[in-house]
Amino acid sequence: MAEDDADTGERRRLSAIGAPGFSLADLFGRAMRRLSWRSPVHKMRLRGRYPLQLIDVPGDPVPGRPRAGKALLEGRMLLGQESVAVDAIAKGGFSPAFADHYQSFAWLRDLAVAAPRDHTAPVAEALTAHWLKDHGTAVAGPGFRPDLWGRRTLMWAAYAPLVLGSADQDYRKAVLNCLARGARHLDRAADAAAPGVARVAAWAGVITAGLLMPGGDIRVAHGEAGLIRALALALLDDGGVATRVPAQQLDLVELLVQLRAVYEVRARPLPAGIAKALAQALPALFGVVLGDGALSSWQGGNPGSAARIEAAAAASGLRIAALSAPKGWGYQQAVAANARLVIDAAPPPTGALVRGGCASTLAFELSEGGQRLIVNCGGAPGLPAELAEGLRTTAAHSTLVLADTNSTSVHADGSLGKGVGHVDVVRRENQGAVTIEAAHDGYVRRHGFRHSRRLTLNADGRQLSGEDALVPAGRKRAIAATRFAIHFHLAPGLDPVLTADGKGALLKPAAGEAWQFRSDAGALSLEDSLWIDAFGRPQPTRVLTIAGETPPDGASVGWSIRKVR
């Protein structure tokens, strides 16, 4: 990566580096460790004394979902678009994301905010008892996956009044014995979790068990060393997760603030290496937050909960400034007055461990205050497979599509293939205005063009000017005109009306001033689109599209979005 901080601005070249993966030795070693969990020796290691109670009960800084909690009281578990009857969970048939949600016990925080404890504790105890019966002893089963045991340890500790408040002594002993066995399992199995957020979760569980069960000082030291190693693999130098998935960034931050709460309840300082990782991860997270306080939609994610982001920031105890000009994390943010712009200015995540990645290079999202204006379609767990695959395409993002192909190949198994290998970025700031220029090579090999995009957000936040250019590059040269389309997906709640000359559109929000879109070239059309909301639900919306053809020597299209006075 080259950098130049001359008058022309800060220049960077970002290259596809792939998400953390495994060597053949790693794969063999992990397979052997998983196989060893079934051995009599490992089962003997899990035996031992268990605590009569936990030393203390930490708080959980992550807010629950009242709607999901009320559904649990009525006998159903919710995640995204999936709703499963509690008494049918043992039958399976749901998505992997839903299975992880159930196994992690993250639903406890939803239950806790739904009603007083005397109403919620019986539900928590019944679900925990069922889990113990189905998964509490099968070491090789899904219940003993290291990352899930780490998360479960955090949740059982934070919600011990719900899980362990029963007068049934046999049930209490079974829970505490299982918790102790899980901790012994994690002592040896945490590094078998996939590198990234999963391994961070596993080691966080080791530390939590060490801090909250008697005689855990050696376990705490072991866990802290393991967690610092896991964080070094999970995070890039600028604090973003290596997978470039904002939902995982929030997940990692929440794990660290949950762990911080465990240290706090024991009146211990967060170790310097862990505190440093949290201090770096939070600005990267806020670099993809829009004006409504929620996430912009990247890599199969949706806005999620603004309350969760606010709670994570508050629980960190840190003063946070958004990471506006990252390196490997790649999401450039520009802020002017009440307007916020986020652009994906890095290659997409690749590698065997990334599933659901999107071909979104050079797409952007724009908001003013709490009003989203230009968005990407997003994604969520539990959507129909065909829809989920469509949402990963370049056309589902607010950027240019050449020859109706993705800038990076999207595979049906959830992985990404060949395409964008390099993105060149220049950022300039001048008297409050921010200009970001970026170009990618995703279409060079197949079609002979680089796509470059220049975005300028005015200092008053009332106008975004853009230019998309197709520049001949590489050995292949086009011999005929090539079709392109530039998509601008509109946020729900905007009422778009095309102008009579066909070169613009008036975008009217439900409240406040309207915005005007104008283009100097191509045919502007208005079509149906959709947007995945914070609850994972598809919402109907519209998309503005500039369609045209580029001759072999390239083309350039200018456009603007400005607030109407």
Coordinates of C-alpha atoms in Angstrom, one line a residue:
M1 CA 0.0 0.0 0.0
A2 CA 1.4 3.3 -1.0
E3 CA 0.6 6.6 0.8
D4 CA 1.1 10.2 -0.3
D5 CA 0.1 13.1 1.9
A6 CA 1.0 15.8 -0.6
D7 CA -1.4 18.6 -1.7
T8 CA -3.3 16.2 -4.0
G9 CA -4.7 14.5 -0.9
E10 CA -4.1 11.3 1.0
R11 CA -3.6 8.4 -1.5
R12 CA -4.0 4.8 -0.7
R13 CA -4.0 1.5 -2.6
L14 CA -6.0 -1.2 -0.9
S15 CA -5.5 -4.8 -2.0
A16 CA -7.7 -7.8 -1.5
I17 CA -6.1 -9.6 1.4
G18 CA -8.7 -12.2 2.3
A19 CA -10.2 -12.9 5.6
P20 CA -8.3 -15.0 8.2
G21 CA -8.1 -18.6 6.9
F22 CA -6.4 -21.9 7.6
S23 CA -3.3 -23.5 6.3
L24 CA -3.5 -27.3 5.7
A25 CA -1.7 -27.8 9.0
D26 CA -4.3 -25.6 10.7
L27 CA -7.2 -27.6 9.2
F28 CA -5.6 -30.9 10.2
G29 CA -4.9 -29.7 13.7
R30 CA -8.5 -28.4 14.2
A31 CA -9.9 -31.6 12.9
M32 CA -7.8 -33.6 15.3
R33 CA -8.8 -31.4 18.2
R34 CA -12.5 -31.8 17.4
L35 CA -12.0 -35.6 17.1
S36 CA -10.2 -35.7 20.5
W37 CA -13.3 -34.1 22.2
R38 CA -15.0 -37.4 21.7
S39 CA -12.3 -39.4 23.4
P40 CA -12.7 -40.8 27.0
V41 CA -9.6 -38.8 28.0
H42 CA -11.2 -35.5 27.1
K43 CA -14.4 -36.4 28.9
M44 CA -12.4 -37.3 32.0
R45 CA -10.8 -33.9 31.8
L46 CA -14.2 -32.2 32.0
R47 CA -15.0 -33.9 35.3
G48 CA -14.3 -32.1 38.6
R49 CA -15.7 -29.9 41.2
Y50 CA -18.3 -27.2 40.4
P51 CA -19.1 -24.0 42.2
L52 CA -22.1 -23.8 44.5
Q53 CA -22.7 -20.3 43.1
L54 CA -21.0 -17.7 41.0
I55 CA -18.8 -15.2 42.8
D56 CA -20.7 -12.2 41.3
V57 CA -23.2 -11.3 38.6
P58 CA -22.0 -8.8 36.0
G59 CA -24.3 -6.6 34.1
D60 CA -25.0 -6.9 30.4
P61 CA -24.5 -3.6 28.6
V62 CA -26.2 -4.9 25.4
P63 CA -30.0 -4.0 25.3
G64 CA -32.5 -6.8 24.6
R65 CA -35.3 -6.7 22.0
P66 CA -38.7 -6.3 23.8
R67 CA -40.6 -7.7 20.8
A68 CA -38.5 -10.9 20.8
G69 CA -38.8 -11.2 24.6
K70 CA -42.6 -11.0 24.5
A71 CA -42.7 -13.6 21.8
L72 CA -40.7 -15.9 24.1
L73 CA -43.3 -15.4 26.8
E74 CA -45.8 -16.5 24.2
G75 CA -43.8 -19.6 23.3
R76 CA -41.9 -18.5 20.2
M77 CA -38.3 -17.5 19.5
L78 CA -37.6 -14.8 16.9
L79 CA -34.5 -13.9 14.9
G80 CA -34.9 -11.7 11.8
Q81 CA -37.7 -13.2 9.7
E82 CA -37.6 -16.6 11.5
S83 CA -40.1 -17.5 14.2
V84 CA -39.9 -20.9 15.7
A85 CA -42.1 -22.4 18.4
V86 CA -40.1 -23.1 21.6
D87 CA -41.4 -26.6 21.8
A88 CA -40.3 -27.3 18.2
I89 CA -36.7 -26.1 18.5
A90 CA -35.4 -29.6 19.2
K91 CA -36.7 -30.6 15.7
G92 CA -34.4 -28.2 13.9
G93 CA -35.2 -27.0 10.4
F94 CA -34.1 -23.4 10.9
S95 CA -31.1 -21.4 9.6
P96 CA -27.6 -21.7 11.0
A97 CA -27.9 -18.1 12.3
F98 CA -31.0 -19.0 14.3
A99 CA -29.3 -22.2 15.7
D100 CA -26.4 -20.1 16.9
H101 CA -28.8 -17.6 18.5
Y102 CA -30.5 -20.4 20.4
Q103 CA -27.3 -22.1 21.4
S104 CA -25.6 -18.9 22.5
F105 CA -28.4 -18.0 24.9
A106 CA -28.4 -14.4 23.5
W107 CA -32.2 -14.7 23.8
L108 CA -31.9 -14.2 27.6
R109 CA -31.3 -10.5 27.2
D110 CA -34.6 -10.3 25.1
L111 CA -36.5 -12.2 27.8
A112 CA -35.1 -10.1 30.6
V113 CA -36.6 -6.8 29.2
A114 CA -40.0 -8.3 28.4
A115 CA -41.5 -8.6 31.9
P116 CA -40.6 -8.8 35.6
R117 CA -38.4 -11.6 36.8
D118 CA -41.2 -13.7 38.3
H119 CA -42.7 -14.0 34.8
T120 CA -39.4 -14.5 32.8
A121 CA -37.5 -16.8 35.1
P122 CA -39.7 -19.9 34.6
V123 CA -39.3 -19.5 30.8
A124 CA -35.6 -19.2 31.1
E125 CA -35.4 -22.2 33.4
A126 CA -37.5 -24.4 31.1
L127 CA -35.5 -23.5 28.1
T128 CA -32.2 -24.1 29.9
A129 CA -33.4 -27.5 31.2
H130 CA -34.3 -28.5 27.7
W131 CA -30.9 -27.4 26.5
L132 CA -29.2 -29.4 29.2
K133 CA -31.1 -32.5 28.3
D134 CA -30.4 -32.2 24.5
H135 CA -26.9 -30.7 24.5
G136 CA -25.4 -30.6 28.0
T137 CA -23.4 -33.8 27.8
A138 CA -22.7 -34.3 24.1
V139 CA -19.2 -32.8 23.9
A140 CA -18.9 -33.3 20.2
G141 CA -22.3 -31.8 19.5
P142 CA -23.2 -28.2 18.5
G143 CA -23.6 -27.2 22.2
F144 CA -19.9 -27.6 22.8
R145 CA -18.7 -25.5 19.8
P146 CA -16.0 -23.2 21.5
D147 CA -17.4 -19.9 20.4
L148 CA -20.9 -20.8 21.5
W149 CA -19.6 -22.0 24.9
G150 CA -17.9 -18.6 25.2
R151 CA -21.0 -16.7 24.5
R152 CA -23.1 -19.0 26.7
T153 CA -20.8 -18.4 29.6
L154 CA -21.1 -14.7 29.3
M155 CA -24.9 -14.9 29.1
W156 CA -25.4 -17.4 31.9
A157 CA -23.2 -15.2 34.1
A158 CA -25.1 -11.9 33.3
Y159 CA -28.5 -13.6 33.6
A160 CA -27.8 -15.9 36.6
P161 CA -30.9 -14.6 38.4
L162 CA -33.0 -16.0 35.6
V163 CA -31.1 -19.2 34.9
L164 CA -30.0 -20.0 38.5
G165 CA -32.7 -18.6 40.6
S166 CA -34.7 -21.8 40.8
A167 CA -35.5 -23.5 44.1
D168 CA -34.9 -26.8 42.4
Q169 CA -31.5 -27.8 43.7
D170 CA -31.0 -30.6 41.3
Y171 CA -31.5 -28.2 38.4
R172 CA -29.1 -25.6 39.9
K173 CA -26.4 -28.3 40.3
A174 CA -26.9 -29.4 36.7
V175 CA -26.4 -25.9 35.4
L176 CA -23.4 -25.1 37.5
N177 CA -21.8 -28.5 36.8
C178 CA -22.3 -27.9 33.1
L179 CA -20.9 -24.4 33.3
A180 CA -17.8 -25.8 35.0
R181 CA -17.4 -28.6 32.4
G182 CA -17.8 -26.0 29.6
A183 CA -15.0 -23.9 31.2
R184 CA -12.7 -26.9 31.3
H185 CA -13.6 -27.6 27.6
L186 CA -12.8 -24.1 26.6
D187 CA -9.4 -24.2 28.4
R188 CA -8.3 -26.6 25.7
A189 CA -10.7 -25.9 22.8
A190 CA -10.8 -22.0 22.5
D191 CA -8.1 -21.9 19.9
A192 CA -10.1 -24.5 17.8
A193 CA -12.7 -21.8 17.1
A194 CA -12.5 -20.1 13.7
P195 CA -10.1 -17.2 13.7
G196 CA -12.0 -13.9 14.0
V197 CA -14.9 -12.9 16.2
A198 CA -15.7 -16.6 17.0
R199 CA -12.3 -17.2 18.6
V200 CA -12.6 -13.9 20.5
A201 CA -15.9 -15.1 21.9
A202 CA -14.4 -18.4 23.0
W203 CA -11.5 -16.8 24.9
A204 CA -13.9 -14.2 26.4
G205 CA -15.7 -17.2 27.9
V206 CA -12.5 -18.6 29.4
I207 CA -11.8 -15.3 31.1
T208 CA -15.4 -14.9 32.4
A209 CA -15.3 -18.4 33.9
G210 CA -12.0 -17.6 35.5
L211 CA -13.2 -14.4 37.0
L212 CA -16.5 -15.7 38.3
M213 CA -15.7 -19.2 39.6
P214 CA -13.5 -19.8 42.6
G215 CA -9.8 -20.5 42.1
G216 CA -9.7 -19.0 38.6
D217 CA -6.5 -16.9 38.6
I218 CA -4.5 -19.3 36.4
R219 CA -7.5 -19.6 34.0
V220 CA -7.8 -15.8 33.8
A221 CA -4.1 -15.4 32.9
H222 CA -4.4 -18.2 30.3
G223 CA -7.6 -16.6 28.9
E224 CA -6.1 -13.1 28.6
A225 CA -3.1 -14.4 26.7
G226 CA -5.4 -16.3 24.3
L227 CA -7.8 -13.4 23.8
I228 CA -5.0 -11.0 22.9
R229 CA -3.8 -13.5 20.3
A230 CA -7.3 -13.9 19.0
L231 CA -7.8 -10.1 18.7
A232 CA -4.6 -9.7 16.7
L233 CA -6.0 -12.1 14.1
A234 CA -9.5 -10.7 14.2
L235 CA -8.7 -7.0 13.8
L236 CA -6.9 -5.0 11.1
D237 CA -4.4 -2.4 12.0
D238 CA -7.1 0.3 11.9
G239 CA -9.4 -1.5 14.3
G240 CA -11.8 -2.9 11.7
V241 CA -12.6 -6.6 11.6
A242 CA -10.7 -8.5 8.8
T243 CA -13.9 -9.7 7.3
R244 CA -15.1 -6.1 6.7
V245 CA -18.6 -7.0 8.0
P246 CA -20.1 -4.2 10.1
A247 CA -22.4 -6.5 11.9
Q248 CA -19.4 -8.5 13.0
Q249 CA -17.7 -5.3 14.1
L250 CA -20.6 -4.5 16.4
D251 CA -20.6 -8.1 17.6
L252 CA -16.9 -7.9 18.5
V253 CA -17.4 -4.5 20.3
E254 CA -20.3 -6.0 22.3
L255 CA -18.3 -9.0 23.3
L256 CA -15.5 -6.7 24.6
V257 CA -17.9 -4.4 26.5
Q258 CA -19.6 -7.5 28.0
L259 CA -16.2 -8.8 29.1
R260 CA -15.4 -5.3 30.5
A261 CA -18.5 -5.5 32.7
V262 CA -17.2 -8.8 34.1
Y263 CA -13.9 -7.2 35.0
E264 CA -15.8 -4.2 36.6
V265 CA -17.9 -6.4 38.8
R266 CA -14.7 -8.0 40.1
A267 CA -13.1 -4.5 40.5
R268 CA -10.3 -5.4 38.1
P269 CA -9.0 -3.2 35.3
L270 CA -9.4 -4.4 31.7
P271 CA -5.9 -5.6 30.5
A272 CA -4.1 -3.0 28.4
G273 CA -4.1 -5.2 25.2
I274 CA -7.8 -5.8 25.4
A275 CA -8.5 -2.2 26.2
K276 CA -6.5 -1.1 23.2
A277 CA -8.4 -3.4 20.9
L278 CA -11.7 -1.9 22.1
A279 CA -10.4 1.6 21.7
Q280 CA -9.5 0.9 18.1
A281 CA -12.6 -1.1 17.2
L282 CA -15.2 1.5 18.3
P283 CA -14.0 4.3 15.9
A284 CA -14.1 1.8 13.1
L285 CA -17.7 0.8 14.1
F286 CA -18.8 4.5 14.2
G287 CA -17.2 5.0 10.8
V288 CA -20.1 3.1 9.2
V289 CA -22.9 4.7 11.3
L290 CA -25.3 7.0 9.6
G291 CA -27.2 10.0 11.0
D292 CA -30.0 8.0 12.6
G293 CA -27.4 6.3 14.8
A294 CA -27.7 2.9 13.1
L295 CA -25.4 1.0 10.7
S296 CA -25.2 1.5 7.0
S297 CA -26.0 -1.7 5.1
W298 CA -22.9 -3.6 4.0
Q299 CA -21.8 -7.2 3.5
G300 CA -25.3 -8.8 4.1
G301 CA -26.1 -6.6 7.1
N302 CA -29.0 -4.2 7.9
P303 CA -29.1 -1.1 10.1
G304 CA -29.7 -3.1 13.3
S305 CA -30.3 -1.3 16.5
A306 CA -29.1 2.3 17.1
A307 CA -29.7 1.6 20.8
R308 CA -27.2 -1.3 20.7
I309 CA -24.5 1.0 19.2
E310 CA -25.2 3.7 21.7
A311 CA -25.1 1.2 24.6
A312 CA -21.8 -0.2 23.5
A313 CA -20.3 3.2 23.3
A314 CA -21.6 4.1 26.8
A315 CA -20.4 0.8 28.3
S316 CA -16.9 1.3 26.8
G317 CA -16.3 4.4 28.9
L318 CA -14.4 6.0 26.0
R319 CA -14.8 9.2 24.0
I320 CA -15.2 8.1 20.4
A321 CA -14.5 9.8 17.1
A322 CA -15.5 8.0 14.0
L323 CA -12.7 6.5 11.8
S324 CA -13.3 8.6 8.7
A325 CA -10.2 7.6 6.6
P326 CA -9.4 4.0 7.3
K327 CA -6.9 1.7 5.8
G328 CA -7.9 -2.0 5.5
W329 CA -11.3 -1.5 7.0
G330 CA -12.0 0.5 3.9
Y331 CA -15.3 2.4 4.7
Q332 CA -14.6 6.0 4.1
Q333 CA -16.9 8.4 5.9
A334 CA -17.5 12.1 5.2
V335 CA -19.5 14.3 7.5
A336 CA -20.7 17.9 6.7
A337 CA -23.2 19.7 8.9
N338 CA -26.0 17.1 9.3
A339 CA -25.1 15.0 6.3
R340 CA -23.2 11.7 6.5
L341 CA -21.7 9.8 3.6
V342 CA -20.2 6.3 3.8
I343 CA -18.5 4.7 0.7
D344 CA -17.1 1.2 0.4
A345 CA -13.6 2.0 -0.8
A346 CA -11.8 -1.3 -0.5
P347 CA -11.9 -4.8 -2.1
P348 CA -14.6 -7.1 -0.7
P349 CA -13.8 -9.7 1.9
T350 CA -12.6 -13.0 0.4
G351 CA -11.6 -16.3 1.8
A352 CA -13.2 -19.5 2.9
L353 CA -14.4 -18.2 6.2
V354 CA -16.5 -15.4 4.7
R355 CA -20.0 -16.4 3.7
G356 CA -22.6 -13.9 2.4
G357 CA -20.1 -11.3 1.2
C358 CA -21.3 -8.7 -1.3
A359 CA -19.9 -7.2 -4.5
S360 CA -20.4 -3.7 -3.2
T361 CA -17.1 -1.9 -4.1
L362 CA -17.6 1.9 -4.6
A363 CA -21.2 1.8 -3.4
F364 CA -22.3 4.6 -1.0
E365 CA -25.0 5.5 1.5
L366 CA -26.1 9.0 2.4
S367 CA -28.2 10.5 5.2
E368 CA -29.1 13.9 6.5
G369 CA -29.9 14.0 10.2
G370 CA -32.1 11.0 10.9
Q371 CA -33.3 10.7 7.3
R372 CA -31.7 8.1 5.1
L373 CA -31.6 9.1 1.5
I374 CA -29.5 6.7 -0.6
V375 CA -29.0 3.2 0.7
N376 CA -28.0 -0.3 -0.3
C377 CA -30.5 -3.1 -0.2
G378 CA -28.8 -4.9 2.8
G379 CA -29.5 -8.4 4.1
A380 CA -30.5 -10.4 7.1
P381 CA -30.5 -14.0 8.5
G382 CA -33.4 -16.2 7.5
L383 CA -34.3 -14.6 4.1
P384 CA -35.2 -17.0 1.2
A385 CA -32.0 -18.2 -0.5
E386 CA -32.8 -16.7 -3.9
L387 CA -33.5 -13.3 -2.4
A388 CA -30.4 -13.4 -0.2
E389 CA -28.2 -14.2 -3.2
G390 CA -29.7 -11.4 -5.2
L391 CA -29.0 -8.9 -2.4
R392 CA -25.3 -9.8 -2.6
T393 CA -25.0 -8.5 -6.2
T394 CA -23.5 -5.3 -7.4
A395 CA -27.0 -4.2 -8.7
A396 CA -28.3 -4.4 -5.1
H397 CA -25.9 -1.6 -4.1
S398 CA -25.8 2.1 -5.0
T399 CA -23.0 2.0 -7.5
L400 CA -22.3 1.3 -11.2
V401 CA -22.8 -2.1 -12.9
L402 CA -21.1 -2.8 -16.2
A403 CA -22.5 -5.3 -18.7
D404 CA -25.0 -6.6 -16.1
T405 CA -22.2 -8.3 -14.3
N406 CA -20.9 -8.2 -10.7
S407 CA -17.7 -6.3 -10.0
T408 CA -16.7 -9.4 -8.0
S409 CA -18.1 -12.8 -8.7
V410 CA -20.8 -13.9 -6.3
H411 CA -21.0 -17.7 -5.7
A412 CA -24.1 -19.7 -4.7
D413 CA -22.2 -21.2 -1.7
G414 CA -21.9 -17.7 -0.1
S415 CA -18.3 -17.1 -1.1
L416 CA -16.9 -14.5 -3.4
G417 CA -14.7 -15.2 -6.4
K418 CA -12.5 -13.2 -8.8
G419 CA -13.1 -9.5 -9.4
V420 CA -11.9 -6.5 -7.5
G421 CA -8.2 -6.9 -6.5
H422 CA -7.2 -3.3 -5.9
V423 CA -8.9 -0.1 -5.0
D424 CA -7.1 3.3 -5.3
V425 CA -8.3 6.0 -3.0
V426 CA -7.7 9.7 -2.7
R427 CA -9.3 11.8 0.0
R428 CA -9.3 15.6 0.1
E429 CA -10.7 18.0 2.6
N430 CA -11.0 21.7 1.8
Q431 CA -12.8 24.2 4.0
G432 CA -15.3 21.7 5.3
A433 CA -16.0 20.0 1.9
V434 CA -14.8 16.4 1.5
T435 CA -13.9 14.8 -1.8
I436 CA -13.3 11.1 -2.1
E437 CA -12.0 9.6 -5.3
A438 CA -11.7 5.9 -5.7
A439 CA -11.3 3.4 -8.6
H440 CA -11.4 -0.4 -8.8
D441 CA -10.2 -3.0 -11.2
G442 CA -13.1 -5.4 -11.0
Y443 CA -14.1 -5.0 -14.6
V444 CA -10.6 -4.7 -16.2
R445 CA -10.0 -8.4 -16.9
R446 CA -13.4 -9.2 -18.3
H447 CA -14.4 -5.9 -20.0
G448 CA -11.3 -3.7 -20.2
F449 CA -12.5 -0.8 -18.0
R450 CA -11.7 0.6 -14.6
H451 CA -14.6 2.1 -12.7
S452 CA -13.7 5.3 -11.0
R453 CA -16.0 7.4 -8.8
R454 CA -15.6 10.9 -7.4
L455 CA -17.9 12.1 -4.6
T456 CA -17.9 15.6 -3.1
L457 CA -20.0 16.5 -0.1
N458 CA -20.3 20.2 0.3
A459 CA -19.4 21.9 3.5
D460 CA -23.0 22.8 4.3
G461 CA -24.1 19.2 3.8
R462 CA -26.8 20.2 1.3
Q463 CA -25.3 18.8 -1.9
L464 CA -23.5 15.6 -2.9
S465 CA -21.9 15.8 -6.4
G466 CA -20.7 12.7 -8.1
E467 CA -19.0 11.5 -11.2
D468 CA -18.7 7.9 -12.4
A469 CA -16.2 7.1 -15.2
L470 CA -15.3 4.1 -17.1
V471 CA -11.6 4.3 -18.2
P472 CA -10.0 1.8 -20.6
A473 CA -7.5 -0.4 -18.8
G474 CA -5.7 -3.7 -19.0
R475 CA -4.9 -5.8 -22.1
K476 CA -8.4 -6.4 -23.2
R477 CA -10.0 -3.6 -25.2
A478 CA -13.7 -3.3 -25.9
I479 CA -14.5 -3.3 -29.7
A480 CA -18.2 -2.2 -29.3
A481 CA -20.3 -0.2 -27.0
T482 CA -20.8 -1.7 -23.5
R483 CA -24.0 -1.1 -21.5
F484 CA -23.8 0.2 -18.0
A485 CA -26.3 1.2 -15.2
I486 CA -25.7 3.3 -12.2
H487 CA -28.1 2.5 -9.4
F488 CA -29.2 4.8 -6.5
H489 CA -31.4 2.8 -4.2
L490 CA -33.7 5.2 -2.3
A491 CA -34.5 4.8 1.4
P492 CA -38.1 3.9 2.3
G493 CA -40.2 7.0 3.1
L494 CA -39.0 9.0 0.1
D495 CA -41.6 9.8 -2.5
P496 CA -39.7 10.2 -5.8
V497 CA -41.1 12.0 -8.9
L498 CA -39.3 12.1 -12.2
T499 CA -38.9 15.5 -13.8
A500 CA -40.5 16.3 -17.2
D501 CA -37.1 16.4 -19.0
G502 CA -36.2 12.9 -17.8
K503 CA -32.9 14.1 -16.3
G504 CA -33.9 14.4 -12.7
A505 CA -36.2 13.5 -9.9
L506 CA -37.6 15.2 -6.8
L507 CA -37.2 13.2 -3.6
K508 CA -39.8 14.1 -1.0
P509 CA -39.4 12.8 2.5
A510 CA -42.4 12.4 4.8
A511 CA -41.3 15.5 6.7
G512 CA -38.7 18.2 6.0
E513 CA -37.3 19.7 2.8
A514 CA -37.1 17.8 -0.5
W515 CA -34.0 16.8 -2.4
Q516 CA -33.4 17.0 -6.1
F517 CA -31.4 14.4 -8.1
R518 CA -30.0 15.5 -11.5
S519 CA -27.9 13.7 -14.1
D520 CA -26.1 15.2 -17.2
A521 CA -26.2 12.0 -19.2
G522 CA -28.0 8.7 -19.8
A523 CA -31.6 7.8 -19.5
L524 CA -33.0 8.2 -15.9
S525 CA -35.6 5.6 -14.8
L526 CA -37.5 4.8 -11.6
E527 CA -38.0 1.2 -10.7
D528 CA -39.1 -0.9 -7.8
S529 CA -36.5 -2.0 -5.2
L530 CA -36.4 -3.2 -1.6
W531 CA -34.5 -2.5 1.6
I532 CA -34.0 -4.8 4.6
D533 CA -35.0 -2.9 7.7
A534 CA -33.5 -3.1 11.2
F535 CA -35.8 -6.1 12.0
G536 CA -34.6 -8.0 8.9
R537 CA -37.9 -7.4 7.0
P538 CA -37.9 -6.5 3.3
Q539 CA -39.5 -3.0 2.8
P540 CA -40.6 -1.9 -0.6
T541 CA -38.8 1.2 -2.0
R542 CA -37.6 2.6 -5.4
V543 CA -34.3 2.9 -7.2
L544 CA -33.2 5.6 -9.6
T545 CA -31.1 4.2 -12.4
I546 CA -29.0 6.0 -15.0
A547 CA -28.6 3.7 -18.0
G548 CA -26.3 4.2 -21.0
E549 CA -23.5 2.7 -23.1
T550 CA -19.8 3.4 -23.0
P551 CA -17.8 3.5 -26.3
P552 CA -14.5 1.6 -26.4
D553 CA -12.6 4.8 -25.3
G554 CA -14.7 5.2 -22.1
A555 CA -17.4 7.4 -20.7
S556 CA -18.1 9.7 -17.8
V557 CA -21.5 10.5 -16.1
G558 CA -22.0 13.4 -13.7
W559 CA -24.8 13.6 -11.2
S560 CA -25.8 15.5 -8.1
I561 CA -28.2 15.2 -5.1
R562 CA -29.0 18.6 -3.5
K563 CA -31.4 19.8 -0.9
V564 CA -34.1 22.1 -2.4
R565 CA -34.4 25.4 -0.6

